[in-house]
PDB file of C-alpha atoms in Angstrom:
ATOM      1  CA  MET A   1     181.217  79.605 104.785  1.00 41.00           C
ATOM      2  CA  GLN A   2     177.874  79.684 106.585  1.00 52.00           C
ATOM      3  CA  LEU A   3     177.968  79.940 110.370  1.00 59.00           C
ATOM      4  CA  GLU A   4     175.134  77.461 110.949  1.00 59.00           C
ATOM      5  CA  ASN A   5     177.106  74.809 109.067  1.00 55.00           C
ATOM      6  CA  ASN A   6     179.957  75.122 111.540  1.00 57.00           C
ATOM      7  CA  ILE A   7     178.037  74.839 114.804  1.00 62.00           C
ATOM      8  CA  SER A   8     178.018  71.356 116.272  1.00 55.00           C
ATOM      9  CA  HIS A   9     177.670  69.627 119.620  1.00 57.00           C
ATOM     10  CA  ASP A  10     181.447  69.111 119.723  1.00 58.00           C
ATOM     11  CA  PRO A  11     183.489  72.034 121.132  1.00 56.00           C
ATOM     12  CA  ALA A  12     185.601  73.919 118.603  1.00 49.00           C
ATOM     13  CA  ARG A  13     188.441  74.103 121.102  1.00 55.00           C
ATOM     14  CA  THR A  14     189.311  71.261 123.459  1.00 58.00           C
ATOM     15  CA  ILE A  15     189.639  72.295 127.102  1.00 51.00           C
ATOM     16  CA  TYR A  16     189.828  68.965 128.897  1.00 49.00           C
ATOM     17  CA  LYS A  17     192.467  66.371 128.096  1.00 50.00           C
ATOM     18  CA  ARG A  18     193.429  63.351 130.175  1.00 52.00           C
ATOM     19  CA  GLY A  19     196.569  64.121 132.166  1.00 51.00           C
ATOM     20  CA  LEU A  20     196.282  67.873 131.658  1.00 51.00           C
ATOM     21  CA  GLN A  21     197.254  69.772 134.804  1.00 51.00           C
ATOM     22  CA  LYS A  22     195.013  72.770 134.117  1.00 54.00           C
ATOM     23  CA  LYS A  23     191.922  72.934 136.331  1.00 63.00           C
ATOM     24  CA  VAL A  24     188.738  72.159 134.433  1.00 68.00           C
ATOM     25  CA  ASN A  25     185.202  72.143 135.791  1.00 76.00           C
ATOM     26  CA  ARG A  26     183.038  69.448 134.183  1.00 80.00           C
ATOM     27  CA  GLN A  27     179.288  69.768 134.539  1.00 80.00           C
ATOM     28  CA  ALA A  28     176.221  68.181 133.016  1.00 79.00           C
ATOM     29  CA  CYS A  29     173.711  70.616 131.542  1.00 82.00           C
ATOM     30  CA  ARG A  30     170.053  70.145 130.614  1.00 86.00           C
ATOM     31  CA  LYS A  31     170.229  72.743 127.868  1.00 89.00           C
ATOM     32  CA  ALA A  32     173.334  71.281 126.215  1.00 87.00           C
ATOM     33  CA  MET A  33     174.387  67.941 124.802  1.00 82.00           C
ATOM     34  CA  GLY A  34     176.657  65.998 127.120  1.00 78.00           C
ATOM     35  CA  ILE A  35     179.234  67.483 129.482  1.00 81.00           C
ATOM     36  CA  ILE A  36     180.339  71.126 129.419  1.00 85.00           C
ATOM     37  CA  ASP A  37     183.950  71.884 130.327  1.00 83.00           C
ATOM     38  CA  THR A  38     184.719  75.336 131.724  1.00 82.00           C
ATOM     39  CA  GLU A  39     188.077  76.861 132.625  1.00 80.00           C
ATOM     40  CA  SER A  40     187.036  79.307 135.330  1.00 83.00           C
ATOM     41  CA  LEU A  41     184.451  80.042 138.002  1.00 85.00           C
ATOM     42  CA  GLY A  42     183.185  82.850 135.781  1.00 86.00           C
ATOM     43  CA  GLU A  43     182.459  80.486 132.890  1.00 89.00           C
ATOM     44  CA  SER A  44     180.920  77.957 135.274  1.00 91.00           C
ATOM     45  CA  ILE A  45     178.399  80.411 136.727  1.00 93.00           C
ATOM     46  CA  ILE A  46     177.421  81.472 133.200  1.00 94.00           C
ATOM     47  CA  VAL A  47     176.370  77.882 132.473  1.00 94.00           C
ATOM     48  CA  VAL A  48     174.468  77.698 135.764  1.00 94.00           C
ATOM     49  CA  ALA A  49     172.737  81.018 135.098  1.00 96.00           C
ATOM     50  CA  ALA A  50     171.850  79.989 131.542  1.00 96.00           C
ATOM     51  CA  GLU A  51     170.198  76.821 132.832  1.00 95.00           C
ATOM     52  CA  VAL A  52     167.997  78.932 135.095  1.00 96.00           C
ATOM     53  CA  ASP A  53     167.380  81.843 132.708  1.00 97.00           C
ATOM     54  CA  PRO A  54     164.102  81.132 130.864  1.00 96.00           C
ATOM     55  CA  ARG A  55     165.202  83.046 127.772  1.00 97.00           C
ATOM     56  CA  VAL A  56     167.912  80.484 126.974  1.00 96.00           C
ATOM     57  CA  ARG A  57     166.779  77.395 125.040  1.00 96.00           C
ATOM     58  CA  ARG A  58     170.100  75.748 124.162  1.00 95.00           C
ATOM     59  CA  ILE A  59     173.754  76.156 125.105  1.00 94.00           C
ATOM     60  CA  PHE A  60     176.639  75.415 122.748  1.00 93.00           C
ATOM     61  CA  PRO A  61     180.060  75.551 124.489  1.00 91.00           C
ATOM     62  CA  GLN A  62     183.063  76.608 122.375  1.00 89.00           C
ATOM     63  CA  PRO A  63     180.667  76.653 119.396  1.00 90.00           C
ATOM     64  CA  THR A  64     182.895  77.666 116.495  1.00 91.00           C
ATOM     65  CA  THR A  65     186.204  79.329 115.651  1.00 92.00           C
ATOM     66  CA  PHE A  66     186.335  82.589 113.719  1.00 94.00           C
ATOM     67  CA  ASP A  67     188.985  84.178 111.605  1.00 93.00           C
ATOM     68  CA  LEU A  68     188.033  87.751 112.422  1.00 94.00           C
ATOM     69  CA  HIS A  69     190.086  89.112 109.507  1.00 93.00           C
ATOM     70  CA  THR A  70     187.867  87.389 106.955  1.00 92.00           C
ATOM     71  CA  GLY A  71     184.741  86.677 109.003  1.00 91.00           C
ATOM     72  CA  GLU A  72     184.868  82.983 108.122  1.00 92.00           C
ATOM     73  CA  ALA A  73     183.772  80.446 110.723  1.00 92.00           C
ATOM     74  CA  TYR A  74     185.305  77.007 111.127  1.00 91.00           C
ATOM     75  CA  PRO A  75     183.957  73.986 113.029  1.00 89.00           C
ATOM     76  CA  THR A  76     187.172  73.708 115.062  1.00 88.00           C
ATOM     77  CA  LYS A  77     190.307  75.681 115.773  1.00 89.00           C
ATOM     78  CA  THR A  78     192.253  72.854 114.185  1.00 89.00           C
ATOM     79  CA  ALA A  79     190.254  73.218 110.968  1.00 90.00           C
ATOM     80  CA  LEU A  80     191.222  76.876 110.766  1.00 91.00           C
ATOM     81  CA  THR A  81     194.873  76.057 111.418  1.00 90.00           C
ATOM     82  CA  GLU A  82     194.845  73.405 108.697  1.00 91.00           C
ATOM     83  CA  ALA A  83     193.136  75.757 106.238  1.00 91.00           C
ATOM     84  CA  VAL A  84     196.004  78.259 106.391  1.00 90.00           C
ATOM     85  CA  HIS A  85     198.809  75.719 106.808  1.00 88.00           C
ATOM     86  CA  GLY A  86     201.651  76.298 104.386  1.00 85.00           C
ATOM     87  CA  THR A  87     200.706  79.919 103.723  1.00 89.00           C
ATOM     88  CA  ARG A  88     202.122  83.094 105.174  1.00 88.00           C
ATOM     89  CA  TYR A  89     198.674  84.269 106.142  1.00 90.00           C
ATOM     90  CA  LYS A  90     198.143  84.792 109.886  1.00 92.00           C
ATOM     91  CA  PRO A  91     194.459  84.554 110.881  1.00 93.00           C
ATOM     92  CA  TRP A  92     192.884  86.449 113.760  1.00 93.00           C
ATOM     93  CA  VAL A  93     191.636  83.450 115.703  1.00 93.00           C
ATOM     94  CA  TYR A  94     188.739  83.689 118.133  1.00 93.00           C
ATOM     95  CA  THR A  95     186.633  80.951 119.726  1.00 92.00           C
ATOM     96  CA  PRO A  96     183.762  82.315 121.862  1.00 93.00           C
ATOM     97  CA  ASP A  97     183.043  80.604 125.168  1.00 92.00           C
ATOM     98  CA  PHE A  98     179.381  79.937 124.354  1.00 94.00           C
ATOM     99  CA  LEU A  99     176.618  80.354 121.845  1.00 95.00           C
ATOM    100  CA  PHE A 100     173.121  80.678 123.311  1.00 96.00           C
ATOM    101  CA  GLU A 101     170.044  79.904 121.267  1.00 96.00           C
ATOM    102  CA  LEU A 102     167.208  81.943 122.758  1.00 96.00           C
ATOM    103  CA  VAL A 103     163.541  81.026 122.905  1.00 96.00           C
ATOM    104  CA  ASN A 104     162.745  83.961 120.603  1.00 95.00           C
ATOM    105  CA  GLY A 105     164.858  82.359 117.872  1.00 94.00           C
ATOM    106  CA  GLN A 106     167.797  84.738 118.181  1.00 94.00           C
ATOM    107  CA  THR A 107     171.359  83.668 118.947  1.00 94.00           C
ATOM    108  CA  VAL A 108     174.020  85.406 121.000  1.00 96.00           C
ATOM    109  CA  PHE A 109     177.672  84.599 121.618  1.00 96.00           C
ATOM    110  CA  VAL A 110     178.712  84.883 125.259  1.00 96.00           C
ATOM    111  CA  GLU A 111     182.202  85.471 126.611  1.00 95.00           C
ATOM    112  CA  GLY A 112     183.131  85.221 130.275  1.00 94.00           C
ATOM    113  CA  LYS A 113     186.064  87.349 131.412  1.00 93.00           C
ATOM    114  CA  HIS A 114     187.282  88.571 134.786  1.00 93.00           C
ATOM    115  CA  SER A 115     187.426  92.351 135.080  1.00 92.00           C
ATOM    116  CA  ARG A 116     191.071  92.114 136.121  1.00 93.00           C
ATOM    117  CA  TRP A 117     191.876  90.268 132.884  1.00 92.00           C
ATOM    118  CA  LEU A 118     190.037  92.897 130.869  1.00 93.00           C
ATOM    119  CA  ARG A 119     192.090  95.670 132.468  1.00 93.00           C
ATOM    120  CA  SER A 120     195.270  93.829 131.519  1.00 94.00           C
ATOM    121  CA  ASN A 121     194.052  93.082 127.990  1.00 92.00           C
ATOM    122  CA  PRO A 122     192.434  96.248 126.640  1.00 90.00           C
ATOM    123  CA  GLU A 123     192.793  94.883 123.104  1.00 88.00           C
ATOM    124  CA  PHE A 124     189.773  92.660 123.780  1.00 91.00           C
ATOM    125  CA  SER A 125     187.581  95.627 122.895  1.00 91.00           C
ATOM    126  CA  ARG A 126     188.875  95.336 119.308  1.00 92.00           C
ATOM    127  CA  LEU A 127     187.700  91.735 119.200  1.00 91.00           C
ATOM    128  CA  ALA A 128     184.227  92.664 120.417  1.00 90.00           C
ATOM    129  CA  ALA A 129     184.045  95.418 117.807  1.00 93.00           C
ATOM    130  CA  ALA A 130     185.124  92.996 115.074  1.00 94.00           C
ATOM    131  CA  MET A 131     182.372  90.544 116.012  1.00 94.00           C
ATOM    132  CA  GLU A 132     179.813  93.341 115.861  1.00 93.00           C
ATOM    133  CA  GLN A 133     181.038  94.412 112.439  1.00 94.00           C
ATOM    134  CA  LEU A 134     180.575  90.834 111.251  1.00 93.00           C
ATOM    135  CA  GLY A 135     176.956  90.973 112.399  1.00 93.00           C
ATOM    136  CA  HIS A 136     177.301  88.748 115.454  1.00 94.00           C
ATOM    137  CA  ARG A 137     175.940  89.588 118.900  1.00 94.00           C
ATOM    138  CA  LEU A 138     178.583  89.160 121.567  1.00 95.00           C
ATOM    139  CA  THR A 139     177.734  89.600 125.226  1.00 95.00           C
ATOM    140  CA  LEU A 140     180.504  90.010 127.783  1.00 95.00           C
ATOM    141  CA  VAL A 141     179.851  88.623 131.271  1.00 95.00           C
ATOM    142  CA  THR A 142     182.144  89.479 134.193  1.00 93.00           C
ATOM    143  CA  GLU A 143     182.267  88.366 137.810  1.00 92.00           C
ATOM    144  CA  LYS A 144     180.795  91.716 138.883  1.00 92.00           C
ATOM    145  CA  MET A 145     177.443  90.755 137.418  1.00 94.00           C
ATOM    146  CA  PHE A 146     176.846  88.064 140.056  1.00 95.00           C
ATOM    147  CA  THR A 147     176.695  88.488 143.815  1.00 94.00           C
ATOM    148  CA  ARG A 148     177.599  85.760 146.280  1.00 95.00           C
ATOM    149  CA  ALA A 149     173.886  85.236 146.791  1.00 96.00           C
ATOM    150  CA  ASP A 150     173.451  84.772 143.033  1.00 96.00           C
ATOM    151  CA  HIS A 151     176.078  82.029 143.019  1.00 95.00           C
ATOM    152  CA  ARG A 152     174.404  80.078 145.794  1.00 96.00           C
ATOM    153  CA  ASN A 153     170.793  80.619 144.766  1.00 97.00           C
ATOM    154  CA  LEU A 154     171.338  79.891 141.091  1.00 97.00           C
ATOM    155  CA  ARG A 155     173.163  76.655 141.876  1.00 95.00           C
ATOM    156  CA  ILE A 156     170.326  75.555 144.161  1.00 96.00           C
ATOM    157  CA  LEU A 157     167.729  76.260 141.483  1.00 96.00           C
ATOM    158  CA  ARG A 158     169.822  74.677 138.753  1.00 94.00           C
ATOM    159  CA  ALA A 159     170.191  71.457 140.781  1.00 92.00           C
ATOM    160  CA  LEU A 160     166.439  71.062 141.374  1.00 92.00           C
ATOM    161  CA  PRO A 161     165.729  67.569 140.004  1.00 89.00           C
ATOM    162  CA  ASN A 162     162.011  68.103 139.355  1.00 89.00           C
ATOM    163  CA  ARG A 163     160.617  71.477 138.355  1.00 91.00           C
ATOM    164  CA  SER A 164     157.013  70.332 137.906  1.00 92.00           C
ATOM    165  CA  LEU A 165     154.200  71.239 140.314  1.00 93.00           C
ATOM    166  CA  GLU A 166     151.095  69.302 141.195  1.00 94.00           C
ATOM    167  CA  PRO A 167     147.893  71.114 140.106  1.00 94.00           C
ATOM    168  CA  ALA A 168     146.719  71.298 143.730  1.00 94.00           C
ATOM    169  CA  ILE A 169     149.942  73.033 144.798  1.00 94.00           C
ATOM    170  CA  ARG A 170     149.658  75.506 141.949  1.00 94.00           C
ATOM    171  CA  GLU A 171     146.046  76.276 142.853  1.00 94.00           C
ATOM    172  CA  SER A 172     146.970  76.734 146.514  1.00 94.00           C
ATOM    173  CA  ILE A 173     149.627  79.310 145.626  1.00 95.00           C
ATOM    174  CA  GLU A 174     147.344  81.152 143.207  1.00 94.00           C
ATOM    175  CA  THR A 175     144.313  81.296 145.500  1.00 93.00           C
ATOM    176  CA  GLN A 176     145.507  81.091 149.103  1.00 93.00           C
ATOM    177  CA  PHE A 177     148.886  82.820 149.241  1.00 94.00           C
ATOM    178  CA  PRO A 178     149.016  86.489 150.292  1.00 94.00           C
ATOM    179  CA  ARG A 179     150.730  88.985 148.034  1.00 95.00           C
ATOM    180  CA  THR A 180     153.963  88.588 150.001  1.00 95.00           C
ATOM    181  CA  VAL A 181     155.084  85.661 152.099  1.00 96.00           C
ATOM    182  CA  SER A 182     158.362  84.484 153.579  1.00 96.00           C
ATOM    183  CA  PHE A 183     160.022  81.257 152.499  1.00 96.00           C
ATOM    184  CA  GLY A 184     159.435  79.874 155.978  1.00 95.00           C
ATOM    185  CA  GLU A 185     155.738  80.810 155.976  1.00 95.00           C
ATOM    186  CA  ALA A 186     155.266  79.098 152.614  1.00 95.00           C
ATOM    187  CA  GLN A 187     156.382  75.893 154.319  1.00 95.00           C
ATOM    188  CA  TRP A 188     154.895  76.242 157.819  1.00 94.00           C
ATOM    189  CA  SER A 189     151.560  77.878 156.983  1.00 93.00           C
ATOM    190  CA  PHE A 190     150.841  76.425 153.552  1.00 93.00           C
ATOM    191  CA  GLY A 191     152.650  73.084 153.641  1.00 92.00           C
ATOM    192  CA  LEU A 192     154.983  73.521 150.697  1.00 95.00           C
ATOM    193  CA  THR A 193     158.308  71.743 150.603  1.00 95.00           C
ATOM    194  CA  ARG A 194     161.475  73.646 149.772  1.00 95.00           C
ATOM    195  CA  ALA A 195     161.554  71.934 146.364  1.00 96.00           C
ATOM    196  CA  GLU A 196     157.987  73.089 145.663  1.00 96.00           C
ATOM    197  CA  VAL A 197     158.887  76.676 146.520  1.00 96.00           C
ATOM    198  CA  TYR A 198     161.833  76.502 144.127  1.00 97.00           C
ATOM    199  CA  ALA A 199     159.607  74.991 141.429  1.00 96.00           C
ATOM    200  CA  ALA A 200     157.099  77.811 141.960  1.00 96.00           C
ATOM    201  CA  LEU A 201     159.906  80.270 141.240  1.00 97.00           C
ATOM    202  CA  PHE A 202     160.553  78.501 137.920  1.00 96.00           C
ATOM    203  CA  HIS A 203     156.853  78.610 137.017  1.00 95.00           C
ATOM    204  CA  GLY A 204     156.485  82.314 137.777  1.00 95.00           C
ATOM    205  CA  LEU A 205     154.024  81.748 140.586  1.00 97.00           C
ATOM    206  CA  LEU A 206     156.455  83.210 143.110  1.00 97.00           C
ATOM    207  CA  ALA A 207     159.326  85.639 142.628  1.00 97.00           C
ATOM    208  CA  THR A 208     162.245  86.944 144.652  1.00 97.00           C
ATOM    209  CA  ASP A 209     165.460  88.899 144.194  1.00 96.00           C
ATOM    210  CA  LEU A 210     168.096  86.192 143.741  1.00 96.00           C
ATOM    211  CA  SER A 211     170.958  88.656 144.187  1.00 95.00           C
ATOM    212  CA  ARG A 212     169.951  90.020 147.592  1.00 94.00           C
ATOM    213  CA  ALA A 213     170.735  87.147 149.982  1.00 95.00           C
ATOM    214  CA  PRO A 214     171.033  83.350 149.979  1.00 96.00           C
ATOM    215  CA  PHE A 215     167.756  81.484 150.333  1.00 96.00           C
ATOM    216  CA  SER A 216     166.627  81.233 153.954  1.00 95.00           C
ATOM    217  CA  GLU A 217     163.425  81.050 155.964  1.00 95.00           C
ATOM    218  CA  ARG A 218     163.339  84.876 155.913  1.00 95.00           C
ATOM    219  CA  THR A 219     163.552  85.183 152.139  1.00 96.00           C
ATOM    220  CA  LYS A 220     160.653  87.335 150.960  1.00 97.00           C
ATOM    221  CA  LEU A 221     158.574  85.870 148.153  1.00 96.00           C
ATOM    222  CA  LEU A 222     156.168  87.817 145.970  1.00 96.00           C
ATOM    223  CA  ARG A 223     153.143  86.097 144.463  1.00 96.00           C
ATOM    224  CA  VAL A 224     153.127  86.822 140.746  1.00 95.00           C
ATOM    225  CA  ASP A 225     151.079  85.759 137.767  1.00 89.00           C
ATOM    226  CA  GLY A 226     153.412  83.884 135.447  1.00 91.00           C
ATOM    227  CA  ASP A 227     156.190  86.479 135.614  1.00 93.00           C
ATOM    228  CA  VAL A 228     159.624  84.802 135.389  1.00 95.00           C
ATOM    229  CA  SER A 229     161.678  87.965 134.904  1.00 95.00           C
ATOM    230  CA  HIS A 230     163.352  87.357 138.295  1.00 96.00           C
ATOM    231  CA  LEU A 231     165.151  84.433 136.623  1.00 97.00           C
ATOM    232  CA  GLU A 232     166.502  86.573 133.758  1.00 96.00           C
ATOM    233  CA  VAL A 233     169.907  87.007 135.341  1.00 93.00           C
ATOM    234  CA  LEU A 234     172.114  87.229 132.239  1.00 94.00           C
ATOM    235  CA  PRO A 235     172.724  90.432 130.222  1.00 91.00           C
ATOM    236  CA  LEU A 236     171.020  89.150 127.068  1.00 87.00           C
TER     237      LEU A 236
END
C-alpha cells in the first residue's frame, strides 16, 4: 500500500468531537486545508512555527496511520482496525501528529511530545527507530525547543494578515537602513509600521533572534539580503 495514496486532507485520527470533554485547540492554518485540531500546547506551537518557517510548504495533521509491524499505511485508524477485524493479529498502531511537505520536495513526519512524557514512556524510542527502518523521516519536537519569547513572537508573526511590502518600503530598507537598527528606530526614524517590520522579517530584509526576547522597541534588527534563516525555527 503506497503512502501517498493514504494521505488526505482529512485527519487519520479524530481529535475533536462535539460534547467531548478533552481540551482541543482549533486553529485555522494557511498551509493546511481547513481547521487543525491539536491536543496540547506543544502541538499548537508546532503548527504556529510551521506557518512561519519558510521551509514548510504544506501541513497535514494526523496524516495517516501506520502498522509499524508491516510498514503498511492506512488512510485512517479506523481503516486499520477494520482491516484486521476478526483476526488474532495485533497491529502496532501509530498515527503521527503531522506530515510536513517541504519546499525542497521532501516530506517529514513530526511528533510533538513533552519531555516529561518521554521520560515516562521510554518505549517511544522503539517507535522512532521503526519509522526510520521503514524509510520515513520522523522529527521529534519537545517544549524545550521553544522559549517563551519564541511562543509570543511566532504567534505575532503567524497572525500578520498581510505579509506583502510596498516596493518603496522595500527600497527604503535596502538603501537607507543601517546595518543594525532597533525596532523602535525602524518606526520613528524611517516611518515603518509594526506590520511592515514584521513583513520585512518574512521577506528576509530584516532579521532578529526570535528566541531571545519578545518583540519590543528595543529589539535589535539586522539588515540582511534575502536571508530568512532566522525564521527556520523547527528541527527539520
